[in-house]
Coordinates of N, CA and C in Angstrom, one line a residue:
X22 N -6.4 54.8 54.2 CA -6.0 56.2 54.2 C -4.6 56.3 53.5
X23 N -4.7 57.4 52.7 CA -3.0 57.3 52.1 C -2.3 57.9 52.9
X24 N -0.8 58.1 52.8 CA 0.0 58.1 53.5 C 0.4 59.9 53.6
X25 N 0.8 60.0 55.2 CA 1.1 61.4 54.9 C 2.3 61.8 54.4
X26 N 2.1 63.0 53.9 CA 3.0 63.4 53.1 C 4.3 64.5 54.1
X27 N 5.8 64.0 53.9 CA 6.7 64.7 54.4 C 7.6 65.6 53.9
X28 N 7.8 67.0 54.5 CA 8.7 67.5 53.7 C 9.7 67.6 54.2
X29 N 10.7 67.5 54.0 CA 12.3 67.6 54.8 C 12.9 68.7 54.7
X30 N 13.7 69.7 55.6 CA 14.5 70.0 55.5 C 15.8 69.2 56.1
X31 N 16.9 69.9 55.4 CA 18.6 69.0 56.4 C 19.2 70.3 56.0
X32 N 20.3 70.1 57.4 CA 21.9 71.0 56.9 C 22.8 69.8 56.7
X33 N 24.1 70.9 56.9 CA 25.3 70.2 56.1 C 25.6 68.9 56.8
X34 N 25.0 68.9 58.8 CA 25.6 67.8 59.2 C 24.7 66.8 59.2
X35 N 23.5 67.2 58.5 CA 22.5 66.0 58.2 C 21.4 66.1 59.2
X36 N 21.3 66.9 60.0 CA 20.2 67.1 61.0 C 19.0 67.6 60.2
X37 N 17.9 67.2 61.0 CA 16.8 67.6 59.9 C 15.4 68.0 60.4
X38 N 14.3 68.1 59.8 CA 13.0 68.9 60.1 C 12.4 67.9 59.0
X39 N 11.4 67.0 59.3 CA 10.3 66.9 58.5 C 9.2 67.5 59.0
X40 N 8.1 67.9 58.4 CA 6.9 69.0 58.4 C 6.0 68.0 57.6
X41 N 4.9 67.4 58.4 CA 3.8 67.0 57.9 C 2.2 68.3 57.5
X42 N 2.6 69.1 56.6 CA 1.7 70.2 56.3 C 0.4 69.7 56.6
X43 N -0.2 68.7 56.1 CA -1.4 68.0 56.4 C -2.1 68.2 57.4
X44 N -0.9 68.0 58.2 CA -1.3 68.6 60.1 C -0.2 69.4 60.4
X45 N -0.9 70.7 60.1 CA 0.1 72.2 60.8 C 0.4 71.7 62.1
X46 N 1.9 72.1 62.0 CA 2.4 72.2 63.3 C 3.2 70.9 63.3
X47 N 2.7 69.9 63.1 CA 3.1 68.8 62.8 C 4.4 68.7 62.8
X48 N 5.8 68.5 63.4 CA 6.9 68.3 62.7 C 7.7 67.1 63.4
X49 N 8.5 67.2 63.1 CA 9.4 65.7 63.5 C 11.3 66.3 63.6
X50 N 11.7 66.4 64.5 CA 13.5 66.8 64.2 C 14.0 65.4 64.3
X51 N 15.0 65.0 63.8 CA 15.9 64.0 63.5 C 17.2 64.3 63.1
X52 N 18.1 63.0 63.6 CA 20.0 63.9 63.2 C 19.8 62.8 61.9
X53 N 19.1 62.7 61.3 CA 19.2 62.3 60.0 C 17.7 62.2 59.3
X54 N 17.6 62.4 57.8 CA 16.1 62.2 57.0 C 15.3 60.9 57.3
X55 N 15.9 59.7 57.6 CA 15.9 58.7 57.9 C 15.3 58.5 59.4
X56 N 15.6 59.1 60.2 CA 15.6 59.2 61.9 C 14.0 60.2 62.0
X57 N 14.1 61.0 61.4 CA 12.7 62.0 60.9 C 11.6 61.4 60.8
X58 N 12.1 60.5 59.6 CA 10.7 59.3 58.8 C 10.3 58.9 59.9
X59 N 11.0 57.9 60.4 CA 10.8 56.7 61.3 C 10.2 57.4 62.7
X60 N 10.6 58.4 63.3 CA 9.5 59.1 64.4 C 8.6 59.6 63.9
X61 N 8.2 59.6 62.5 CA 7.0 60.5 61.8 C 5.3 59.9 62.6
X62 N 5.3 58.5 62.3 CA 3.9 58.2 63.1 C 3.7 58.5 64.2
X63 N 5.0 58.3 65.2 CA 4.5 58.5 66.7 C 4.3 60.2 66.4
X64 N 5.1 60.7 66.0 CA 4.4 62.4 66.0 C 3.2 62.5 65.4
X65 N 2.4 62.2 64.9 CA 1.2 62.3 64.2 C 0.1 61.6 65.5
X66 N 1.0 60.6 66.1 CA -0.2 60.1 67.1 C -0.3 60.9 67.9
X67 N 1.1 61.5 68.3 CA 0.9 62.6 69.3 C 0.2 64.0 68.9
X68 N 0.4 64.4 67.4 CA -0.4 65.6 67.4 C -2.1 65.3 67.4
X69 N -2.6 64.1 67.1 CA -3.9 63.7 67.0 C -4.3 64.0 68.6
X70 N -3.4 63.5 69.6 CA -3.8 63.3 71.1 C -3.6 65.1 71.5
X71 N -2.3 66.2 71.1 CA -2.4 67.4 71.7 C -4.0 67.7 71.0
X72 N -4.3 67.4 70.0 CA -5.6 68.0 69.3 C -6.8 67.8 70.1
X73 N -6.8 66.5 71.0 CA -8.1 66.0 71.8 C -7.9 66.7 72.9
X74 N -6.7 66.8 73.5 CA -6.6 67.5 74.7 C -7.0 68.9 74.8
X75 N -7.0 69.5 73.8 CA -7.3 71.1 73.2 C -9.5 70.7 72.6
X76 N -9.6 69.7 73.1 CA -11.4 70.1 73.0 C -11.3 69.1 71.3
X77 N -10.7 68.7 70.6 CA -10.8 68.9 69.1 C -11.3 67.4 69.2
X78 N -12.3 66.9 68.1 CA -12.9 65.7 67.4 C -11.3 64.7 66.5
X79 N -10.9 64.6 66.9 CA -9.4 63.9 66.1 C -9.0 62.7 66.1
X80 N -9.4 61.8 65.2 CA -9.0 60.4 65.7 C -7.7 59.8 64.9
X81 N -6.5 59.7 65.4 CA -5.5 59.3 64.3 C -5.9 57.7 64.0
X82 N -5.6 57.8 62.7 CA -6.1 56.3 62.1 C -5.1 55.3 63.3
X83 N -5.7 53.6 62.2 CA -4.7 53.0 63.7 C -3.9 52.4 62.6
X84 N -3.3 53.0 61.9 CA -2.4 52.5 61.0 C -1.9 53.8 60.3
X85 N -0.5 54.0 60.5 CA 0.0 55.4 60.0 C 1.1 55.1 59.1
X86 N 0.7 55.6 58.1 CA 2.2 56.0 57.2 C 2.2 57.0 56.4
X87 N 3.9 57.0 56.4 CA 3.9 58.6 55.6 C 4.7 58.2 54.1
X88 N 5.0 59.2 53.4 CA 6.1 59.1 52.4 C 6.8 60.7 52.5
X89 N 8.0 60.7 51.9 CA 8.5 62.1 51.2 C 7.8 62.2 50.1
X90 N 7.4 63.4 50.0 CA 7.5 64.2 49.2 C 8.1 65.0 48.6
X91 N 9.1 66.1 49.5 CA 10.1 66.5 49.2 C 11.0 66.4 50.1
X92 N 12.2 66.9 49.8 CA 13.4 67.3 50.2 C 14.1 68.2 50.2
X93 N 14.7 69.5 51.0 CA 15.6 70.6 50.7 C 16.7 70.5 51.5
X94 N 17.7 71.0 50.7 CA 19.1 71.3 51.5 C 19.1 72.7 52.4
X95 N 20.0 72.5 53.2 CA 20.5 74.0 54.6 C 19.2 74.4 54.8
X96 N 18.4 73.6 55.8 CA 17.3 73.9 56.6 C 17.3 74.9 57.5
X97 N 16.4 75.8 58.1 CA 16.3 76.8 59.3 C 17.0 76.3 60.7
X98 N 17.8 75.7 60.5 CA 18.0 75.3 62.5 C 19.6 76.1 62.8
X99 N 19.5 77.6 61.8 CA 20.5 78.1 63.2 C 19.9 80.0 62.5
X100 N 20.1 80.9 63.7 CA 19.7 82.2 63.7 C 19.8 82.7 62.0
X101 N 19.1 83.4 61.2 CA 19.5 83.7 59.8 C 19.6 82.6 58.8
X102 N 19.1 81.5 58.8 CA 19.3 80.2 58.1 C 18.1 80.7 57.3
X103 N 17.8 80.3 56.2 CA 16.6 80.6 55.1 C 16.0 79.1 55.4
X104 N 14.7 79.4 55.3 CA 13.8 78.1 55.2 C 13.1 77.8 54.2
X105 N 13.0 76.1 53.7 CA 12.4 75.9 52.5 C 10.8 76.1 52.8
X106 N 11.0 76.6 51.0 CA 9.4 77.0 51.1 C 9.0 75.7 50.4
X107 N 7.8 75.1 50.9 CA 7.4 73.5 49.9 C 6.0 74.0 49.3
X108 N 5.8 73.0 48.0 CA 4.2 73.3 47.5 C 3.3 73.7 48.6
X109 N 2.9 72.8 49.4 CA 2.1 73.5 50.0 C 1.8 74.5 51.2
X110 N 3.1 75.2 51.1 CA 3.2 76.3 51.7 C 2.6 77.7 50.9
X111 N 2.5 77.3 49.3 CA 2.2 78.5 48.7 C 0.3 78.0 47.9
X112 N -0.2 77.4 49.0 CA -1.3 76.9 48.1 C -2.6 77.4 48.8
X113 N -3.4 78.4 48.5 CA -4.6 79.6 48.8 C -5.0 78.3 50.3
X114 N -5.8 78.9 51.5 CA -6.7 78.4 52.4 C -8.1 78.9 51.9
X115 N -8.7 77.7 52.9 CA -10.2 78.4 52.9 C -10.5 79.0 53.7
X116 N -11.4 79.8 54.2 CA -11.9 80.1 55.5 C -11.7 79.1 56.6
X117 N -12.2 77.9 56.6 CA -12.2 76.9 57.6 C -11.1 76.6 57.8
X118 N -9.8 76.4 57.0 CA -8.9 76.0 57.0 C -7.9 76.8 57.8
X119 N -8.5 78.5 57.4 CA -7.5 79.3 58.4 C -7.9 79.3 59.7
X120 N -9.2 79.2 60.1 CA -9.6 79.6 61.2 C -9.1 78.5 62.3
X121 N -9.1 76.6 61.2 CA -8.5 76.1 62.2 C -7.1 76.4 62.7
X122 N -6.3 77.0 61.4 CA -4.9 77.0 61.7 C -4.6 78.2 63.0
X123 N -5.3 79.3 62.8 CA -5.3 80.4 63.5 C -6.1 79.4 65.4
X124 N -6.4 78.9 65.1 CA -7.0 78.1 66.6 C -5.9 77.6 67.0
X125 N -5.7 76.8 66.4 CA -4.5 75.5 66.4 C -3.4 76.2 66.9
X126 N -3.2 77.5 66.3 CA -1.6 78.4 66.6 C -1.8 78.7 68.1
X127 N -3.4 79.5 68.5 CA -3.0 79.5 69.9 C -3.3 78.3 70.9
X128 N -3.5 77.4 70.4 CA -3.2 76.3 71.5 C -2.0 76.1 71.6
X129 N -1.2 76.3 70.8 CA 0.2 76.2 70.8 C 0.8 77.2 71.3
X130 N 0.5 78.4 71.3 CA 1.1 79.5 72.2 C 0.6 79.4 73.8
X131 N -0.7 79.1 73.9 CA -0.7 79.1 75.4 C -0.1 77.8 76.1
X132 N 0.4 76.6 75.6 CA 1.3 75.1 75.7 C 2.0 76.0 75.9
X133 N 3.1 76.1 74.9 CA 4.2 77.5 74.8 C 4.7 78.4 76.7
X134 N 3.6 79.1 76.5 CA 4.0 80.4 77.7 C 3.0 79.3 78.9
X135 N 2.6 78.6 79.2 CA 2.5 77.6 80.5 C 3.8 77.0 80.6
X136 N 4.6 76.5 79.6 CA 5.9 75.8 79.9 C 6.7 76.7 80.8
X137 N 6.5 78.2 80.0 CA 7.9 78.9 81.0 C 7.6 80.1 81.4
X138 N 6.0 80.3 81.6 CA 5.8 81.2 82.6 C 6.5 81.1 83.7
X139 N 6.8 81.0 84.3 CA 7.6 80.7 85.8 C 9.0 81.2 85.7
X140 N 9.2 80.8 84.9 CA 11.0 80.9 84.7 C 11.9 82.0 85.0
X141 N 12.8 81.9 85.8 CA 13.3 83.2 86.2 C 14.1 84.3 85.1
X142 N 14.6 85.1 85.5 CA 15.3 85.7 84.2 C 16.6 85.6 84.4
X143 N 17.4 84.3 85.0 CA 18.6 84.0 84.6 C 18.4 82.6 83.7
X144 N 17.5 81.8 83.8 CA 17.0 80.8 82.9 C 16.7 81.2 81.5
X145 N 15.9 82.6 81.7 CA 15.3 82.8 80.5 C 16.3 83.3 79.4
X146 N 17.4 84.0 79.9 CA 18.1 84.6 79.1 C 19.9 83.8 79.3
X147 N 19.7 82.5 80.1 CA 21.0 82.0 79.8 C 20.8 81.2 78.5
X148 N 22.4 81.3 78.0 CA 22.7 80.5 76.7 C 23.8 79.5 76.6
X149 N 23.6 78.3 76.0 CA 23.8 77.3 75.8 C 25.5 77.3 75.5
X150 N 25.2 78.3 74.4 CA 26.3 79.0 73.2 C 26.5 80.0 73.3
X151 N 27.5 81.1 73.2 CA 27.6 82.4 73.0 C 26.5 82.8 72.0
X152 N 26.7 81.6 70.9 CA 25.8 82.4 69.4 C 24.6 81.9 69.5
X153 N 24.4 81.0 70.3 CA 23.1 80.0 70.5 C 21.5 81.3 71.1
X154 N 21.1 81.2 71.2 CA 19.3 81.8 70.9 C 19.0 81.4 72.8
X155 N 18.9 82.3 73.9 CA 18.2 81.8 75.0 C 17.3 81.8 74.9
X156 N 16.4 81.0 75.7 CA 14.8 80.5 76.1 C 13.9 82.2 75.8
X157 N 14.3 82.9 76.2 CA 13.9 84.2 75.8 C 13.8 84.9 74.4
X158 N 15.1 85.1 73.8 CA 15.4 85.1 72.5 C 14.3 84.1 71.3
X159 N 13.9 82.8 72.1 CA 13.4 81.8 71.4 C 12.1 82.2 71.0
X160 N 11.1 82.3 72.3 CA 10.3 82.8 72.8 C 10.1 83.9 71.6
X161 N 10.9 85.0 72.0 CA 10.5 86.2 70.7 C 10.8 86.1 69.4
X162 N 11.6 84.9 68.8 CA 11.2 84.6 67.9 C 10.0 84.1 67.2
X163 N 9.4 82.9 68.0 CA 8.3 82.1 67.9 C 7.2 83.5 67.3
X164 N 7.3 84.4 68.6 CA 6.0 85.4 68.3 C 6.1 86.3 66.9
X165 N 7.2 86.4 66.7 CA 8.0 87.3 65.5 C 7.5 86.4 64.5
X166 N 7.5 85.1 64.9 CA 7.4 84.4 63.5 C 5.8 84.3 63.2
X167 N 5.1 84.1 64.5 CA 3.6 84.0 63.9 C 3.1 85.4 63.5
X168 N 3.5 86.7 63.7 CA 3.1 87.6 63.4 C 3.6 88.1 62.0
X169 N 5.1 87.4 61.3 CA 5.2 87.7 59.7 C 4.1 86.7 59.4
X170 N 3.6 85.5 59.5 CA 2.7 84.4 59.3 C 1.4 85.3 58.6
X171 N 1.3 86.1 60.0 CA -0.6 87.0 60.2 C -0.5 88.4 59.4
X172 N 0.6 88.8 59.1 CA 0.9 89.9 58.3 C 1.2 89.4 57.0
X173 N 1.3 88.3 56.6 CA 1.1 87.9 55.1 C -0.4 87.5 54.5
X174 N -1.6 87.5 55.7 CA -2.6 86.7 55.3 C -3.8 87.3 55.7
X175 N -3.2 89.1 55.5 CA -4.5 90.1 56.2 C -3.9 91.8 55.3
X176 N -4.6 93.0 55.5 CA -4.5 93.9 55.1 C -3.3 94.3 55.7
X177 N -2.0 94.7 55.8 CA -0.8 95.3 56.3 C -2.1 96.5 57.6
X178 N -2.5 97.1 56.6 CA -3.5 98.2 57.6 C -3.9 98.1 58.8
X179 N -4.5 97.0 58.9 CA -5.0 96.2 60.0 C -4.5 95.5 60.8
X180 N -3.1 95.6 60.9 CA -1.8 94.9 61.9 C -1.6 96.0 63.1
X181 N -1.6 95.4 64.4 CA -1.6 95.9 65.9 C -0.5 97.1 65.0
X182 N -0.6 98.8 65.8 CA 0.2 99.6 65.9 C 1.3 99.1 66.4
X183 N 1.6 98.6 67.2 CA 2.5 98.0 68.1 C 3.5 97.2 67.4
X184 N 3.1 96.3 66.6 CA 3.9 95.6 66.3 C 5.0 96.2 65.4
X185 N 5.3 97.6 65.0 CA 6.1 98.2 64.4 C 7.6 98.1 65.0
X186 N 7.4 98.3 66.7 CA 8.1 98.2 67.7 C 7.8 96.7 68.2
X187 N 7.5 95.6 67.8 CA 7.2 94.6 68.8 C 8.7 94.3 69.4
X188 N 10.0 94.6 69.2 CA 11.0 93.6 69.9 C 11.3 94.3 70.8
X189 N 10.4 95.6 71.3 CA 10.0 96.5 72.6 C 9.3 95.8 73.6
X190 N 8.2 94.9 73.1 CA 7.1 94.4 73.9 C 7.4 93.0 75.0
X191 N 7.1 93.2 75.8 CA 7.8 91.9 76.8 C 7.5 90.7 76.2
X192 N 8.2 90.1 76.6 CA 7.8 88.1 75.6 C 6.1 88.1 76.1
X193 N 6.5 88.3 77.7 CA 5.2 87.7 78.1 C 3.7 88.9 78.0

């Protein structure tokens, strides 16, 4: 099998995001491109294993490697940060392909709201940082973000009424 392919983002202090596109969702954080790489397999073993857990046919080979592909400077990891867009972010799906990815997203959202359904609302909305994002904040990002995702990849027309107002709508 060839190797999977990685894309990087970093900021200025060198902290980073690799994104194995191959397998959405897929990512790796590391305080360096280097640190990224090198946990890249175990994350790949582990996204093969959330995939079996969720019902899926998924066997990660028994031999993993990746390469870069690319690289971008001032990655997404603080409120307002611009994210790289890589080749295969802008490359058409098929049918099957969305349908997995659209599956795949809500196994990830119901993982997601099991972690912190429970959580009180001094948990949910304490912060780290003054400027830092609470578990709540986070939360409605996440949803914010799959819904620009589903609003790029459908008729504007056909988007919930609701979501005109969504940062009205309770997280949960």
């Amino acid at each position: 099998m060839s190797p999977y392919a990685l894309y990087i983002e970093y900021n200025s202090s060198g902290a980073c995001i690799a994104h194995a596109p191959e397998l959405p969702g897929c990512i790796v954080m590391g305080r360096t491109p280097a640190d990224a790489v090198a946990k890249a397999p175990g994350a790949i073993r582990e996204y093969f294993a959330w995939l079996r857990r969720h019902g899926e046919q998924a066997r990660a080979p028994k031999q993993i490697a990746v390469r870069v592909a690319d690289v971008r400077k001032d990655g997404p990891f603080k409120r307002g940060d611009r994210a790289a867009l890589f080749a295969p972010d802008i490359q058409p799906l098929a049918r099957a392909e969305m349908q997995a990815l659209l599956r795949r997203a809500a196994y990830s959202r119901a993982d997601l709201l099991a972690l912190v359904r429970g959580l009180p609302d001094d948990v949910l909305d304490w912060k780290r940082e003054q400027d830092s994002m609470s578990v709540r904040e986070k939360l409605r990002h996440v949803g914010n973000a799959e819904e620009w995702y589903v609003s790029r990849i459908v008729n504007p027309k056909t988007l919930p009424p609701e979501w005109q107002g969504d940062e009205k709508l309770p997280v949960f």
